[in-house]
């Protein structure tokens, strides 16, 4: 495969900018021969081209703003390890390549840089990682769908049994099928008993029906439905299945203890005998969606032992706390996920600058501009490579919980309010502001937009709220800055953000 077409476009834009600045003749050849090996060493500074301009109601100048610097060595090579002190001259517009050969070497250096980044991000390990991620996603969705199909089939089977049942006593339905007595349904639960229950003694029948009514008083059907939902979501986790089995066992023990409270030893013995008889008569296991009286053989001995001894069961007391803890952990995992990073902000020493990286010195606008969020937690820097995006990051990502207010960093006019920026939904809800000096700012993945196109906003005004619309891994703000139609590093107007960055963001910044 070949590098993206934008590399060629950037090189062509660069050549035009150099000719325009230096006053070179418009008739310069499109292709120049390689420079001679005796070319003296020198210093090259050139304008870097930007990405396609943001659609706007006003025309934007094509002149880029950022400057990239590199050392030219004898023989036409470019030194990629220039010292950081040389970057101070990047903000000057006076130094322009003096010869066409130098311009060609600078163009080649820019193209080689983007080609190397593209090759690294599309390397075999990166492709394997993306493939593995998509395979796991497909497997997970398939597992959830399989569990959902099983639940639907179970509901259909229960409806068939209830349709074939006939009323027996108050709130009890009787069906001629070798099933276990069970409590079925959520909105209108009913007790479903088999016809062979008539062969039990009246005391045993009364105790069994009381067992099912105890499930209803304890709201066990709704707890079981929550457990089945969690089991479907975490189908790949064996610990979740084991926890579900223990929960069912605790519910049965709790009902047994409540039914047999203040009962005589003879009644306890009769209740245990009914449990054993039911296990022998039922031809199929209790249905997964219903709370059944009959147990499997593995838990039979424990239930009978508890019935005979009358020991208090602590499962009922601990059950609400266990379910509350599971619900809190699940909510934390879903709602509090970070945006592209999972570590707390840390301060670190800035990485060694690369001579071919765009300069990010603070511009005069940074003095007047304010941060778009009250709490800045950078999870991805401008220009950071990503195997998921397939190209260097065009802005910064600021991790924030859903609904965090977004402030206008400077006075401006609302230029764009859309849900499909550049015809794509991956950016989610987007707002673009136009500021003075042909500067523009973009805000993506918003949960809500509070402004309309053409409205004037003042510095600090709330224009929207953060969210995770579009293609996003979690709630965050994607923030971009454009200068005369070219993307620039937001740090040029906001100042250094290193102290507010996560460890993953600093690591990605060091490798760009």
Coordinates of C-alpha atoms in Angstrom, one line a residue:
X1 CA 0.0 0.0 0.0
X2 CA 1.0 3.6 -0.4
X3 CA 1.0 6.5 2.1
X4 CA -2.1 8.7 2.3
X5 CA -2.6 11.3 -0.5
X6 CA -2.4 14.2 2.0
X7 CA 1.4 13.8 2.1
X8 CA 1.6 14.7 -1.5
X9 CA -0.8 17.6 -1.0
X10 CA 1.2 18.9 1.9
X11 CA 4.4 18.9 -0.1
X12 CA 2.8 20.7 -3.0
X13 CA 1.3 23.3 -0.6
X14 CA 4.7 23.8 1.0
X15 CA 6.4 24.4 -2.4
X16 CA 3.8 27.1 -3.3
X17 CA 4.1 28.7 0.1
X18 CA 7.9 28.9 -0.2
X19 CA 7.7 30.4 -3.7
X20 CA 5.1 33.0 -2.5
X21 CA 7.2 34.0 0.5
X22 CA 10.6 34.1 -1.3
X23 CA 9.3 35.8 -4.4
X24 CA 10.6 32.9 -6.6
X25 CA 9.7 32.7 -10.2
X26 CA 6.3 31.0 -10.9
X27 CA 8.0 29.1 -13.7
X28 CA 10.2 27.0 -11.5
X29 CA 10.4 23.3 -12.6
X30 CA 8.0 20.8 -11.0
X31 CA 10.7 18.3 -10.5
X32 CA 14.3 19.1 -9.6
X33 CA 17.4 16.8 -9.9
X34 CA 19.0 15.5 -6.8
X35 CA 21.4 18.0 -5.2
X36 CA 25.1 17.4 -5.6
X37 CA 27.1 15.6 -2.9
X38 CA 29.2 18.7 -2.4
X39 CA 26.2 20.8 -1.2
X40 CA 27.4 22.8 1.9
X41 CA 25.7 22.2 5.2
X42 CA 23.2 24.7 6.2
X43 CA 20.0 25.4 8.1
X44 CA 16.5 24.9 6.5
X45 CA 13.3 26.3 7.9
X46 CA 10.1 25.9 6.0
X47 CA 6.3 26.3 6.4
X48 CA 4.4 23.0 7.0
X49 CA 1.1 22.6 5.2
X50 CA -2.1 21.9 7.0
X51 CA -5.0 19.5 6.6
X52 CA -8.2 20.3 4.6
X53 CA -9.8 23.5 5.8
X54 CA -12.9 23.4 8.0
X55 CA -16.0 24.1 6.0
X56 CA -17.1 27.7 6.7
X57 CA -19.3 30.5 5.4
X58 CA -16.2 32.7 4.9
X59 CA -13.2 31.9 2.7
X60 CA -10.1 31.0 4.6
X61 CA -6.5 31.8 3.5
X62 CA -4.4 28.8 2.5
X63 CA -1.2 30.2 4.0
X64 CA -0.1 27.8 6.8
X65 CA 1.1 29.1 10.1
X66 CA 3.3 26.5 11.8
X67 CA 7.0 26.2 11.0
X68 CA 9.0 23.0 11.0
X69 CA 12.8 23.1 11.3
X70 CA 15.5 20.6 10.3
X71 CA 19.3 20.6 9.8
X72 CA 20.6 20.0 6.2
X73 CA 23.9 18.0 6.2
X74 CA 26.4 17.7 3.4
X75 CA 25.2 15.4 0.7
X76 CA 21.5 16.5 1.0
X77 CA 20.6 14.5 4.2
X78 CA 18.4 15.9 6.9
X79 CA 19.4 15.7 10.5
X80 CA 16.3 14.4 12.5
X81 CA 18.0 15.1 15.9
X82 CA 18.4 18.8 15.8
X83 CA 18.9 20.4 19.2
X84 CA 15.9 21.8 21.1
X85 CA 17.5 25.3 21.2
X86 CA 17.1 25.6 17.5
X87 CA 13.3 25.6 17.7
X88 CA 13.4 29.1 19.0
X89 CA 13.9 30.4 15.5
X90 CA 10.8 28.6 14.2
X91 CA 8.5 31.5 14.9
X92 CA 10.5 33.7 12.5
X93 CA 9.2 34.2 9.0
X94 CA 12.4 35.7 7.6
X95 CA 14.4 32.5 7.2
X96 CA 13.4 30.8 3.9
X97 CA 15.3 28.3 1.8
X98 CA 17.7 30.2 -0.4
X99 CA 18.0 27.6 -3.2
X100 CA 15.7 25.3 -4.9
X101 CA 17.8 22.3 -3.9
X102 CA 17.3 23.1 -0.2
X103 CA 13.5 23.5 -0.8
X104 CA 13.5 20.0 -2.4
X105 CA 15.4 18.5 0.5
X106 CA 13.0 20.1 3.0
X107 CA 10.0 18.8 1.1
X108 CA 11.5 15.3 1.1
X109 CA 12.1 15.5 4.9
X110 CA 8.4 16.4 5.5
X111 CA 7.2 13.6 3.2
X112 CA 9.5 11.1 4.8
X113 CA 8.3 12.0 8.3
X114 CA 4.6 11.3 7.5
X115 CA 5.5 8.2 5.5
X116 CA 7.4 6.8 8.5
X117 CA 4.5 7.5 10.8
X118 CA 2.1 5.9 8.4
X119 CA 4.3 2.8 8.1
X120 CA 4.6 2.5 11.9
X121 CA 0.9 2.8 12.5
X122 CA 0.1 0.2 9.8
X123 CA 2.8 -2.2 10.8
X124 CA 2.1 -5.9 11.3
X125 CA 1.8 -5.7 15.2
X126 CA -0.6 -2.7 14.9
X127 CA -2.7 -4.6 12.3
X128 CA -2.7 -7.7 14.5
X129 CA -3.9 -5.7 17.5
X130 CA -6.7 -4.1 15.5
X131 CA -7.8 -7.5 14.1
X132 CA -7.7 -9.1 17.6
X133 CA -9.8 -6.3 19.0
X134 CA -12.5 -6.7 16.3
X135 CA -12.5 -10.5 16.7
X136 CA -13.0 -10.2 20.4
X137 CA -15.8 -7.7 19.9
X138 CA -17.6 -10.0 17.5
X139 CA -17.1 -12.9 19.9
X140 CA -18.5 -10.9 22.8
X141 CA -21.6 -9.7 20.8
X142 CA -22.2 -13.3 19.7
X143 CA -22.1 -14.5 23.3
X144 CA -24.5 -11.9 24.5
X145 CA -26.8 -12.7 21.6
X146 CA -26.7 -16.4 22.4
X147 CA -27.7 -15.7 26.0
X148 CA -30.5 -13.4 24.9
X149 CA -31.8 -16.1 22.6
X150 CA -31.8 -18.6 25.5
X151 CA -33.8 -16.1 27.7
X152 CA -36.3 -15.6 24.9
X153 CA -36.7 -19.4 24.5
X154 CA -37.2 -19.7 28.3
X155 CA -39.9 -17.1 28.3
X156 CA -41.7 -18.8 25.5
X157 CA -41.6 -22.2 27.3
X158 CA -43.0 -20.6 30.5
X159 CA -45.8 -19.0 28.5
X160 CA -46.6 -22.4 27.0
X161 CA -46.9 -24.0 30.5
X162 CA -49.0 -21.1 31.8
X163 CA -51.3 -21.3 28.8
X164 CA -51.9 -25.0 29.4
X165 CA -52.5 -24.5 33.2
X166 CA -55.8 -24.3 34.9
X167 CA -56.7 -22.4 38.2
X168 CA -56.4 -24.5 41.3
X169 CA -56.6 -22.3 44.4
X170 CA -56.2 -18.6 45.1
X171 CA -53.2 -17.4 42.9
X172 CA -52.1 -21.0 42.1
X173 CA -52.2 -22.6 38.6
X174 CA -52.0 -26.3 38.1
X175 CA -50.4 -27.9 35.0
X176 CA -50.3 -31.6 34.0
X177 CA -46.5 -31.7 33.4
X178 CA -43.6 -33.2 35.4
X179 CA -42.2 -29.9 36.5
X180 CA -41.1 -28.5 39.9
X181 CA -43.4 -26.0 41.7
X182 CA -42.3 -22.6 40.7
X183 CA -43.0 -18.8 40.8
X184 CA -43.2 -17.5 37.3
X185 CA -43.5 -14.0 35.8
X186 CA -42.4 -10.5 36.7
X187 CA -45.2 -8.1 36.2
X188 CA -47.9 -10.5 37.5
X189 CA -46.1 -13.5 39.2
X190 CA -48.1 -16.7 39.6
X191 CA -47.4 -20.0 41.4
X192 CA -47.3 -22.9 38.9
X193 CA -47.6 -26.4 40.4
X194 CA -47.6 -29.8 38.8
X195 CA -50.7 -32.1 38.9
X196 CA -48.7 -34.8 40.8
X197 CA -48.5 -32.4 43.8
X198 CA -52.0 -33.8 44.8
X199 CA -50.3 -37.0 45.9
X200 CA -48.5 -35.1 48.7
X201 CA -50.0 -34.7 52.1
X202 CA -52.0 -31.5 52.8
X203 CA -49.2 -30.3 55.1
X204 CA -46.6 -30.8 52.4
X205 CA -48.7 -29.0 49.8
X206 CA -49.3 -26.0 52.1
X207 CA -45.5 -25.8 52.9
X208 CA -44.5 -25.9 49.3
X209 CA -47.0 -23.2 48.3
X210 CA -45.9 -21.1 51.2
X211 CA -42.3 -21.5 50.0
X212 CA -43.2 -20.0 46.7
X213 CA -45.2 -17.2 48.3
X214 CA -42.1 -16.4 50.4
X215 CA -40.1 -15.9 47.2
X216 CA -42.7 -13.3 46.2
X217 CA -42.6 -11.4 49.5
X218 CA -38.8 -11.3 49.3
X219 CA -39.0 -9.9 45.7
X220 CA -36.7 -12.7 44.6
X221 CA -38.1 -12.8 41.0
X222 CA -36.8 -9.3 40.3
X223 CA -33.4 -10.1 41.9
X224 CA -33.2 -13.2 39.8
X225 CA -34.0 -11.2 36.6
X226 CA -31.1 -8.8 37.5
X227 CA -28.8 -11.7 38.0
X228 CA -29.7 -13.2 34.6
X229 CA -29.0 -9.8 32.9
X230 CA -25.6 -9.6 34.6
X231 CA -24.9 -13.2 33.7
X232 CA -25.7 -12.4 30.0
X233 CA -23.5 -9.3 29.9
X234 CA -20.6 -11.1 31.6
X235 CA -21.1 -14.5 30.0
X236 CA -17.4 -15.0 29.5
X237 CA -16.6 -14.7 33.2
X238 CA -16.8 -18.0 35.1
X239 CA -16.9 -16.2 38.4
X240 CA -20.2 -14.5 37.5
X241 CA -21.7 -17.9 36.8
X242 CA -20.5 -19.3 40.1
X243 CA -21.9 -16.2 41.9
X244 CA -25.2 -16.7 40.2
X245 CA -25.4 -20.3 41.4
X246 CA -24.6 -19.3 44.9
X247 CA -27.3 -16.6 44.7
X248 CA -29.9 -19.1 43.7
X249 CA -28.8 -21.4 46.5
X250 CA -29.0 -18.6 49.1
X251 CA -32.5 -17.6 47.9
X252 CA -33.7 -21.2 48.4
X253 CA -32.1 -21.5 51.8
X254 CA -33.6 -18.2 52.9
X255 CA -37.1 -19.2 51.9
X256 CA -36.7 -22.6 53.6
X257 CA -35.6 -20.9 56.9
X258 CA -38.5 -18.5 56.7
X259 CA -41.1 -21.1 56.0
X260 CA -39.8 -23.5 58.7
X261 CA -39.5 -20.8 61.4
X262 CA -41.4 -21.9 64.5
X263 CA -42.3 -25.2 62.9
X264 CA -42.2 -28.5 64.8
X265 CA -39.6 -31.2 64.1
X266 CA -42.4 -33.3 62.5
X267 CA -43.2 -30.6 60.1
X268 CA -39.6 -30.1 59.2
X269 CA -39.3 -33.8 58.5
X270 CA -42.4 -33.7 56.3
X271 CA -41.0 -30.7 54.4
X272 CA -37.7 -32.5 53.7
X273 CA -39.6 -35.6 52.5
X274 CA -41.6 -33.4 50.1
X275 CA -38.3 -32.0 48.7
X276 CA -36.9 -35.5 48.1
X277 CA -40.2 -36.7 46.5
X278 CA -40.3 -33.8 44.2
X279 CA -36.7 -34.4 43.0
X280 CA -37.7 -37.9 42.1
X281 CA -40.9 -37.0 40.3
X282 CA -39.7 -34.0 38.2
X283 CA -38.5 -35.1 34.7
X284 CA -36.7 -31.9 33.8
X285 CA -34.6 -29.4 35.6
X286 CA -36.3 -26.3 37.0
X287 CA -36.6 -23.6 34.4
X288 CA -33.8 -20.9 34.5
X289 CA -36.3 -18.0 34.5
X290 CA -38.5 -19.4 37.3
X291 CA -37.9 -19.8 41.1
X292 CA -38.5 -23.5 41.5
X293 CA -39.1 -25.4 44.8
X294 CA -37.2 -28.5 43.6
X295 CA -33.3 -28.4 43.8
X296 CA -30.7 -30.4 42.1
X297 CA -29.0 -33.2 43.9
X298 CA -25.8 -31.2 44.7
X299 CA -27.6 -28.7 47.0
X300 CA -30.2 -31.2 48.3
X301 CA -28.1 -32.4 51.3
X302 CA -27.4 -28.8 52.5
X303 CA -31.0 -27.8 52.3
X304 CA -32.2 -30.9 54.2
X305 CA -29.5 -30.4 56.9
X306 CA -30.7 -26.8 57.4
X307 CA -34.3 -28.0 57.6
X308 CA -33.5 -30.5 60.4
X309 CA -31.2 -28.4 62.5
X310 CA -33.1 -25.1 62.1
X311 CA -29.8 -23.2 62.0
X312 CA -30.3 -19.5 61.0
X313 CA -29.2 -18.8 57.4
X314 CA -27.2 -15.7 56.9
X315 CA -27.6 -15.7 53.1
X316 CA -30.8 -13.6 53.4
X317 CA -29.1 -10.9 55.4
X318 CA -26.0 -10.7 53.2
X319 CA -27.8 -10.9 49.9
X320 CA -28.9 -7.2 49.6
X321 CA -25.3 -6.1 50.4
X322 CA -23.9 -8.5 47.8
X323 CA -26.3 -7.3 45.1
X324 CA -25.7 -3.6 46.0
X325 CA -21.9 -4.1 45.6
X326 CA -22.3 -5.8 42.2
X327 CA -24.6 -3.0 41.0
X328 CA -22.2 -0.3 42.1
X329 CA -19.2 -2.0 40.4
X330 CA -21.2 -2.5 37.2
X331 CA -22.3 1.1 37.2
X332 CA -18.7 2.3 37.8
X333 CA -17.4 0.3 34.9
X334 CA -20.0 1.5 32.5
X335 CA -20.5 5.2 33.4
X336 CA -17.1 6.2 34.8
X337 CA -14.9 4.9 32.0
X338 CA -12.2 7.4 31.0
X339 CA -11.6 8.8 27.5
X340 CA -8.7 6.9 25.9
X341 CA -6.8 6.6 29.2
X342 CA -7.3 4.9 32.5
X343 CA -4.6 6.5 34.7
X344 CA -4.7 9.6 36.9
X345 CA -3.0 12.7 35.7
X346 CA 0.7 12.8 36.5
X347 CA 3.3 15.4 36.0
X348 CA 6.3 14.3 34.0
X349 CA 9.4 15.7 32.3
X350 CA 8.6 16.7 28.7
X351 CA 9.9 14.3 26.1
X352 CA 13.0 15.3 24.1
X353 CA 11.7 17.4 21.1
X354 CA 12.0 16.1 17.6
X355 CA 13.4 18.5 15.0
X356 CA 10.8 17.4 12.5
X357 CA 7.8 17.9 14.8
X358 CA 5.7 21.0 14.6
X359 CA 6.7 23.6 17.2
X360 CA 4.3 24.1 20.1
X361 CA 5.6 27.3 21.7
X362 CA 3.0 29.4 23.4
X363 CA 1.6 32.1 21.1
X364 CA 0.4 35.5 22.1
X365 CA -3.2 34.2 21.9
X366 CA -2.5 31.9 24.9
X367 CA -2.3 34.9 27.2
X368 CA -5.9 35.8 26.3
X369 CA -7.4 32.3 25.7
X370 CA -8.8 30.2 28.6
X371 CA -9.3 26.4 28.9
X372 CA -12.5 25.0 27.4
X373 CA -13.1 22.9 30.5
X374 CA -12.8 23.8 34.2
X375 CA -10.6 20.7 34.8
X376 CA -8.2 19.8 32.1
X377 CA -7.2 16.1 32.0
X378 CA -5.4 15.4 28.7
X379 CA -5.7 11.8 27.6
X380 CA -4.3 12.3 24.0
X381 CA -2.1 15.1 22.6
X382 CA -2.0 16.7 19.2
X383 CA -0.1 14.7 16.7
X384 CA 0.0 11.5 18.8
X385 CA 0.0 8.3 16.7
X386 CA -2.9 5.8 17.0
X387 CA -3.5 2.4 15.5
X388 CA -7.3 3.0 15.7
X389 CA -7.3 6.4 13.9
X390 CA -4.7 5.4 11.3
X391 CA -3.2 9.0 11.3
X392 CA -1.7 11.5 13.7
X393 CA -4.2 13.0 16.1
X394 CA -5.6 16.3 14.8
X395 CA -6.4 17.8 18.2
X396 CA -6.4 17.0 21.9
X397 CA -8.7 14.8 23.9
X398 CA -9.8 16.0 27.4
X399 CA -11.3 13.3 29.6
X400 CA -14.4 14.4 31.5
X401 CA -17.6 12.9 32.8
X402 CA -20.7 13.2 30.7
X403 CA -22.5 16.6 31.1
X404 CA -19.4 18.6 32.0
X405 CA -19.9 22.3 30.8
X406 CA -17.8 23.4 27.8
X407 CA -16.7 27.1 27.8
X408 CA -15.7 29.3 24.8
X409 CA -12.0 29.9 25.2
X410 CA -12.3 33.3 23.5
X411 CA -14.9 35.7 22.0
X412 CA -16.2 34.5 18.7
X413 CA -19.1 33.6 16.4
X414 CA -20.7 30.2 16.1
X415 CA -19.7 29.0 12.6
X416 CA -21.1 25.4 12.6
X417 CA -23.5 23.3 14.7
X418 CA -24.0 19.8 13.3
X419 CA -24.3 16.1 14.0
X420 CA -22.5 15.1 10.8
X421 CA -19.4 17.1 10.4
X422 CA -17.8 16.6 6.9
X423 CA -20.7 14.3 6.2
X424 CA -19.6 11.8 8.8
X425 CA -21.2 10.8 12.1
X426 CA -18.0 9.6 13.8
X427 CA -17.4 13.0 15.4
X428 CA -20.9 13.0 17.0
X429 CA -22.3 16.4 17.9
X430 CA -19.9 19.2 16.8
X431 CA -19.6 22.9 17.4
X432 CA -17.1 25.2 15.5
X433 CA -16.4 28.7 16.7
X434 CA -14.7 31.4 14.5
X435 CA -12.5 33.9 16.5
X436 CA -10.4 36.9 15.5
X437 CA -7.3 36.5 13.3
X438 CA -8.9 33.8 11.3
X439 CA -8.7 31.3 14.2
X440 CA -11.3 28.6 14.6
X441 CA -11.9 26.0 17.3
X442 CA -13.7 22.7 17.0
X443 CA -15.5 20.8 19.8
X444 CA -16.6 17.1 19.0
X445 CA -18.4 14.2 20.7
X446 CA -20.7 16.6 22.6
X447 CA -23.7 15.3 24.5
X448 CA -25.7 18.6 24.0
X449 CA -25.2 21.7 22.0
X450 CA -26.5 25.0 23.5
X451 CA -25.8 27.5 20.7
X452 CA -27.0 28.1 17.2
X453 CA -25.1 29.0 14.0
X454 CA -24.4 32.7 13.7
X455 CA -24.7 33.5 17.4
X456 CA -22.1 35.5 19.2
X457 CA -20.4 34.0 22.2
X458 CA -18.2 35.7 24.8
X459 CA -15.1 34.2 26.5
X460 CA -16.3 31.8 29.2
X461 CA -19.8 31.3 27.9
X462 CA -21.1 27.7 28.1
X463 CA -21.7 26.4 24.6
X464 CA -22.4 22.7 25.3
X465 CA -21.8 19.7 27.4
X466 CA -19.3 16.8 27.0
X467 CA -20.5 13.4 26.0
X468 CA -19.6 10.3 24.0
X469 CA -21.6 10.8 20.7
X470 CA -20.2 9.5 17.5
X471 CA -17.2 7.1 17.6
X472 CA -15.8 7.5 21.1
X473 CA -14.5 5.1 23.8
X474 CA -16.0 7.2 26.6
X475 CA -17.1 10.6 27.6
X476 CA -14.6 13.3 26.6
X477 CA -14.1 16.5 24.6
X478 CA -12.1 16.4 21.3
X479 CA -10.7 19.9 20.9
X480 CA -9.1 21.3 17.7
X481 CA -7.6 24.7 16.8
X482 CA -7.4 25.9 13.1
X483 CA -5.4 28.9 11.9
X484 CA -6.2 30.2 8.4
X485 CA -7.5 26.8 7.4
X486 CA -4.6 24.7 8.8
X487 CA -4.7 22.5 12.0
X488 CA -2.3 23.7 14.7
X489 CA -1.4 22.4 18.1
X490 CA -3.9 23.6 20.7
X491 CA -1.0 24.2 23.1
X492 CA 0.0 27.2 20.9
X493 CA -3.1 29.1 22.3
X494 CA -3.7 27.3 25.6
X495 CA -0.1 27.0 26.8
X496 CA 1.7 23.9 28.0
X497 CA -0.7 21.0 29.1
X498 CA 2.0 18.6 30.2
X499 CA 1.2 18.9 33.9
X500 CA -2.4 18.0 33.2
X501 CA -1.7 14.9 31.1
X502 CA -2.1 11.2 31.9
X503 CA 0.8 8.8 31.7
X504 CA -0.6 7.2 28.5
X505 CA -0.9 10.7 26.9
X506 CA 2.7 11.6 27.7
X507 CA 3.8 8.2 26.4
X508 CA 2.0 8.7 23.1
X509 CA 3.4 12.2 22.8
X510 CA 7.0 11.0 23.2
X511 CA 6.6 8.5 20.3
X512 CA 5.1 10.9 17.8

